[in-house]
XYZ file of C-alpha atoms in Angstrom:
337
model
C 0.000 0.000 0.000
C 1.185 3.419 -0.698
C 0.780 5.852 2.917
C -1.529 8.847 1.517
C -0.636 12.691 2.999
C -1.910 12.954 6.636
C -3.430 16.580 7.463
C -1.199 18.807 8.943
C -2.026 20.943 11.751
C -1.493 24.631 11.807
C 1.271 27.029 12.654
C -1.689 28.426 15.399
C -2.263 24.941 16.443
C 1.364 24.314 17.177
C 1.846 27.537 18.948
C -1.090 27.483 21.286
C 0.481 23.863 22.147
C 3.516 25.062 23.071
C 2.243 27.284 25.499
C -0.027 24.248 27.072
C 0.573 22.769 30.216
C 3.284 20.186 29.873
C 1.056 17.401 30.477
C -0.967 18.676 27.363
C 2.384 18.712 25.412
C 2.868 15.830 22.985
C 5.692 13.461 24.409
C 7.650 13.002 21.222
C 11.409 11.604 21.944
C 11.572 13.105 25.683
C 13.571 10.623 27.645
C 12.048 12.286 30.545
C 8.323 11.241 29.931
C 6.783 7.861 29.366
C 5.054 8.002 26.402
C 1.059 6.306 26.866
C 0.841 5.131 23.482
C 4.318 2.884 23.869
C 3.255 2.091 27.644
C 0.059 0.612 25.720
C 2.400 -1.108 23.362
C 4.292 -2.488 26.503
C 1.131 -4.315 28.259
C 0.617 -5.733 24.320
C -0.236 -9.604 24.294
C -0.811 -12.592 21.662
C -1.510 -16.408 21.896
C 1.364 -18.631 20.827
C 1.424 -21.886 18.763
C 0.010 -23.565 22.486
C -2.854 -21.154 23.010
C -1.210 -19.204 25.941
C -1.083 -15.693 25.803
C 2.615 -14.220 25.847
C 4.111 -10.976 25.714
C 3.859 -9.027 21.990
C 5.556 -5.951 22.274
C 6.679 -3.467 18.772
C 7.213 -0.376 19.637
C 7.514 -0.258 23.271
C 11.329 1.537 24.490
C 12.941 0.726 27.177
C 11.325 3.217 29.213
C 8.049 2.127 29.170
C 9.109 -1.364 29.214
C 9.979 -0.733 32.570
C 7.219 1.288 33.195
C 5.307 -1.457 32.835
C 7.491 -3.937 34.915
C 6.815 -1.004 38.037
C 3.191 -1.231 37.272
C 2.179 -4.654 37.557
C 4.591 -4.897 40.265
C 2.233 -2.668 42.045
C -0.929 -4.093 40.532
C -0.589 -7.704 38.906
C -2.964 -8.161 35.819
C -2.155 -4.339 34.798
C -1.751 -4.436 31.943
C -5.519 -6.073 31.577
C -6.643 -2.354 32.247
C -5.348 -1.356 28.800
C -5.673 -4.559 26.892
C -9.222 -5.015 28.033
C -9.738 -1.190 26.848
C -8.318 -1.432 23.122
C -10.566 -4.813 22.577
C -13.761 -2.681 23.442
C -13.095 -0.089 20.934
C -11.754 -2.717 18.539
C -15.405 -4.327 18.872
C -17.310 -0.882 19.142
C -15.765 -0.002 15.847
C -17.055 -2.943 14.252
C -20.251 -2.905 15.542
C -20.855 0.237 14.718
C -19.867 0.450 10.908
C -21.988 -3.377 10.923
C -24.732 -2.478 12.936
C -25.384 1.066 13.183
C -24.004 2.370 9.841
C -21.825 4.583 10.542
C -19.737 5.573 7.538
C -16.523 7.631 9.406
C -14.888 6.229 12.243
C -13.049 8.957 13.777
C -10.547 6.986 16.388
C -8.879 10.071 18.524
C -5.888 9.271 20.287
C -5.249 6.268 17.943
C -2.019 4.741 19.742
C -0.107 2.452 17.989
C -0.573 0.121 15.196
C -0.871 -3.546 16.241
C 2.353 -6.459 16.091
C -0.200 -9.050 14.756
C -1.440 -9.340 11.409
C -5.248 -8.542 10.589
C -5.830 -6.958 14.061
C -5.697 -3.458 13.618
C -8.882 -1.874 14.546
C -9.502 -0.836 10.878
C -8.945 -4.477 9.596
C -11.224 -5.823 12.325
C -13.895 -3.500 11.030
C -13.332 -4.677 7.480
C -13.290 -8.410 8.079
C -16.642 -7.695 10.115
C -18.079 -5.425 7.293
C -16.718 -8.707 4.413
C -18.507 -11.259 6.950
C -21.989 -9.312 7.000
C -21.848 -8.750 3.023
C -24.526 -11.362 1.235
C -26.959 -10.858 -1.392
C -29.646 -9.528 0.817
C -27.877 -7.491 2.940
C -25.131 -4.761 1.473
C -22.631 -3.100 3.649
C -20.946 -0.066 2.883
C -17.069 0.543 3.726
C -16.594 2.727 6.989
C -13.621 5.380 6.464
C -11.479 5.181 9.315
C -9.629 8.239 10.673
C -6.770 7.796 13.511
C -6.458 11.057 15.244
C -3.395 11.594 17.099
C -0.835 14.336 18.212
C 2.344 12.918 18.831
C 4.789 12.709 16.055
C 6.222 9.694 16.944
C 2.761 7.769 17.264
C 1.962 9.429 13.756
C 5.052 8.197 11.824
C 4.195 4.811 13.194
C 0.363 5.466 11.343
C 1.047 7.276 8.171
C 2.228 3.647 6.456
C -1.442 2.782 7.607
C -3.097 4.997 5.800
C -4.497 4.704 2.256
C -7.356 6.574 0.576
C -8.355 4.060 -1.763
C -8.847 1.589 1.767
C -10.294 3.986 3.505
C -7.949 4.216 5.969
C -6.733 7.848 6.898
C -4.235 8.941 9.316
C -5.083 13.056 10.669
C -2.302 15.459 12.950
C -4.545 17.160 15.149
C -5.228 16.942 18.779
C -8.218 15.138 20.907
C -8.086 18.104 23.621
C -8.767 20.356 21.432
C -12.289 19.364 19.966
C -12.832 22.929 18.241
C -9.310 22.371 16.258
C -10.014 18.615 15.277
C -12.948 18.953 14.318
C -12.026 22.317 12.150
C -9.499 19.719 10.637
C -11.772 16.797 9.890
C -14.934 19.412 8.540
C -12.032 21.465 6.673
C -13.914 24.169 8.098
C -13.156 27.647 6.120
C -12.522 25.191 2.997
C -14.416 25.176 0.065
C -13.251 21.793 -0.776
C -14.821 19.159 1.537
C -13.044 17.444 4.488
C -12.548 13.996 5.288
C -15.569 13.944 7.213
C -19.055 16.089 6.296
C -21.444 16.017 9.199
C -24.285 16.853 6.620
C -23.692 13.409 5.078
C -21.987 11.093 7.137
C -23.080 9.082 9.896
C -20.309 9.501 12.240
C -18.877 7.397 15.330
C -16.503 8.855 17.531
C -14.012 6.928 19.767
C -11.982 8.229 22.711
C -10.086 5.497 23.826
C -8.323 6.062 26.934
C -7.698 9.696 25.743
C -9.531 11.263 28.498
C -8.337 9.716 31.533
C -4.469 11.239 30.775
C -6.016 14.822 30.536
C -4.094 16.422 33.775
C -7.287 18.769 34.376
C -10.448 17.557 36.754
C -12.615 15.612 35.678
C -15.127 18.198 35.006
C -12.141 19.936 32.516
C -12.867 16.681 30.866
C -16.373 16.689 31.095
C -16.008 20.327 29.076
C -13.854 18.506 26.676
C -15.982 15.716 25.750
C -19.168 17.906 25.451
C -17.087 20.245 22.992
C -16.460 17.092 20.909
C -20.764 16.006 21.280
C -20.649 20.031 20.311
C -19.403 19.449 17.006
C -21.318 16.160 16.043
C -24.069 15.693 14.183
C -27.467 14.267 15.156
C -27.586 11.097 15.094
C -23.828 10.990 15.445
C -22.212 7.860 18.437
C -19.667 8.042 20.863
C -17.420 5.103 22.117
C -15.727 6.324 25.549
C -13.361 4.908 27.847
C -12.238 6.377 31.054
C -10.134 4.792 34.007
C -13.092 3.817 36.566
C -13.356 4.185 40.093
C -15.625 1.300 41.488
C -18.239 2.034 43.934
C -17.528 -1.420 45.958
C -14.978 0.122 49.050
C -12.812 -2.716 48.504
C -12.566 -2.560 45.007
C -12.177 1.130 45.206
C -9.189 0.712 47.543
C -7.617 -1.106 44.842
C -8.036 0.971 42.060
C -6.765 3.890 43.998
C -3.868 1.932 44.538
C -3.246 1.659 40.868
C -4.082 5.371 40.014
C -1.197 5.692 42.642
C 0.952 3.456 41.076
C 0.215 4.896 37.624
C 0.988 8.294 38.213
C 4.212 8.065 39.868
C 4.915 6.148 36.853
C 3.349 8.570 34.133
C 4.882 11.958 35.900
C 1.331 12.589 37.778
C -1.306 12.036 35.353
C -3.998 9.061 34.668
C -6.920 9.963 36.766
C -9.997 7.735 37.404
C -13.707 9.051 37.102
C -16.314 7.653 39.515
C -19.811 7.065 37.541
C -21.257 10.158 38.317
C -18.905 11.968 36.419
C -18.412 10.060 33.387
C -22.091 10.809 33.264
C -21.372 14.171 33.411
C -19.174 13.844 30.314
C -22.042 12.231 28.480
C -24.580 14.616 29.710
C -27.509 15.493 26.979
C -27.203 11.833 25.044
C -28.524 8.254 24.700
C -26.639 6.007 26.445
C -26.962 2.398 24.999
C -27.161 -0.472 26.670
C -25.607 -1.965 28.843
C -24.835 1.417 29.745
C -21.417 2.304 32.112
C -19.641 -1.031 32.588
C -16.405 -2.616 32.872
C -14.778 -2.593 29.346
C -14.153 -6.114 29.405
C -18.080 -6.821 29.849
C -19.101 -5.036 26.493
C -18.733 -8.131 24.793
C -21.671 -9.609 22.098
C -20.794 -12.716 23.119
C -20.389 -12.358 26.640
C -17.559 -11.442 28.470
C -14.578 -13.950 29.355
C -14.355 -15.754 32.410
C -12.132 -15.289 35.283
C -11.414 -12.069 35.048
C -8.809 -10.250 37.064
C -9.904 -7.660 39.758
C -8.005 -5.197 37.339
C -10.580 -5.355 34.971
C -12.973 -3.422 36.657
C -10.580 -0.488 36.414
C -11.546 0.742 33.143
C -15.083 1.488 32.414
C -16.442 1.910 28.751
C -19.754 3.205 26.969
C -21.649 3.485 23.854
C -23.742 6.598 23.631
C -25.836 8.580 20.915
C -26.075 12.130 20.416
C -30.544 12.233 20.165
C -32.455 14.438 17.908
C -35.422 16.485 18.791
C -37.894 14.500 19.894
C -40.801 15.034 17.192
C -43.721 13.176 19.448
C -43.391 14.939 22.582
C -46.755 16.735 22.734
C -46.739 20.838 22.131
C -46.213 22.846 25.772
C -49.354 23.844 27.576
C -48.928 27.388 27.159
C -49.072 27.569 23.109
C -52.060 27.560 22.132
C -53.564 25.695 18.810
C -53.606 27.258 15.748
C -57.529 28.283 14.991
């Protein structure tokens, strides 16, 4: 496959980034800073020729390697709290270009590309999309879009990418909704963007993203309703967010790990109790089963034996709703004669 131009972000975008906090500021090569998308890489499995999973690690320096080591040191099964997180939006994707239609994936925060052959969240989508296609039922091809902001992550992408696939790799930044989505609309552009929220139907996935923002929770709770902002009706959103448990003893754990994580990430990963991941998804549809585990949002059902760890990650499917047409007229207008 020939790699297609990514978009570039703007001089402005750049500058107002390097005035950000530094947690905001894309890692890059700083040997001081683990970077998340190579920590994810780190905690990367696959089954071997006896059916046992093993470590599968690409990308992964040896900074975050040891990262890694230091977490599940302090938390064993760790690394199950990102695993279990990519597989959701891996099967969100696909359901939603299967199921619901959607014709633009936008996948913000994108990470890394995956070791193993065929399982890269856009080829996952397309072997769903080949297995649904008969004679009485047609599917149309989802574009993809991985959204990311740090250059290292998006020289690992751009060989992904290929227009005539549908598979697109975009420079812009998740905490910044306004700018992404200027980027993806080509806003100010007569010639049309990747994605046109007059014609697409359009799922959005922030994977993870969220939980590294170093403002409160409610900062993210602005940030995510920017993004609902500039969606269309109709539009979905797959979120996940580190989870704080409402059970005192698993709480206790999953403190523990937030601990653990952000003396290893320089301070941030921050989990969001229930309440206010409902506060991020404030004014939508959420689908069932609603604000679980990640690892539970399975068709199929989820695995068995799961470790405690897995409750440390929640995950949801939501839809931004349209006026609702049926709901009767107020009491105070009066009937036309």
């Amino acid at each position: 496959m020939t790699s297609t131009e990514t978009t570039r972000q703007t001089p402005t975008a750049h500058a107002e980034a390097d005035r950000a906090p530094w947690w905001w500021r894309p890692c890059g090569v700083d040997q001081h800073r683990v970077n998340l998308a190579y920590l994810y890489d780190a905690f990367r499995e696959a089954k071997n020729s006896d059916g046992r999973f093993t470590p599968c690690v690409k990308f992964a320096h040896a900074r975050e390697r040891e990262a890694a080591r230091n977490l599940t040191a302090s938390m064993p099964d760790a690394g199950f709290v990102f695993r279990s997180e990519r597989d959701f939006l891996d099967r969100a994707a696909a359901y939603l270009s299967v199921r619901q239609g959607v014709t633009s994936l936008v996948v913000a925060g994108a990470g890394l590309p995956n070791i193993i052959g065929k399982r890269d969240l856009h080829s996952i989508v397309r072997i769903r999309e080949a297995a649904t296609h008969n004679g009485e039922q047609s599917t149309d091809r989802a574009n993809v879009i991985y959204v990311d902001r740090d250059p290292l992550v998006l020289a690992q992408l751009r060989p992904l990418a290929h227009a005539d696939s549908g598979v697109h790799v975009v420079d812009a930044d998740p905490w910044n909704p306004t700018a992404m989505w200027d980027t993806l609309y080509n806003t100010g552009s007569a010639n049309p963007g990747l994605v046109s929220p007059e014609h697409d139907r359009i799922g959005l996935l922030l994977g993870g993203v969220m939980s590294f923002h170093g403002g409160s929770r409610a900062d993210v709770a602005d940030v995510v309703q920017a993004h609902l902002g500039r969606l269309p009706i109709g539009a979905f959103l797959a979120m996940t967010h580190l989870f704080l448990p409402e059970h005192p003893d698993l709480a206790a754990q999953a403190r523990k790990f937030e601990a653990a994580l952000q003396s290893t990430v320089a301070g941030t990963g921050s989990l969001a109790t229930e309440t206010q991941i409902e506060a991020m998804l404030r004014s939508t549809t959420l689908l069932p089963p609603g604000i679980v585990p990640a690892f539970t949002w399975y068709p199929d059902g989820p695995p068995t034996n799961p470790p405690v760890s897995g409750n440390f990650t929640a995950a949801v499917l939501t839809q931004k709703p349209g006026p609702d047409d049926d709901l009767p007229e107020p009491p105070w207008r009066q009937e036309a004669p």
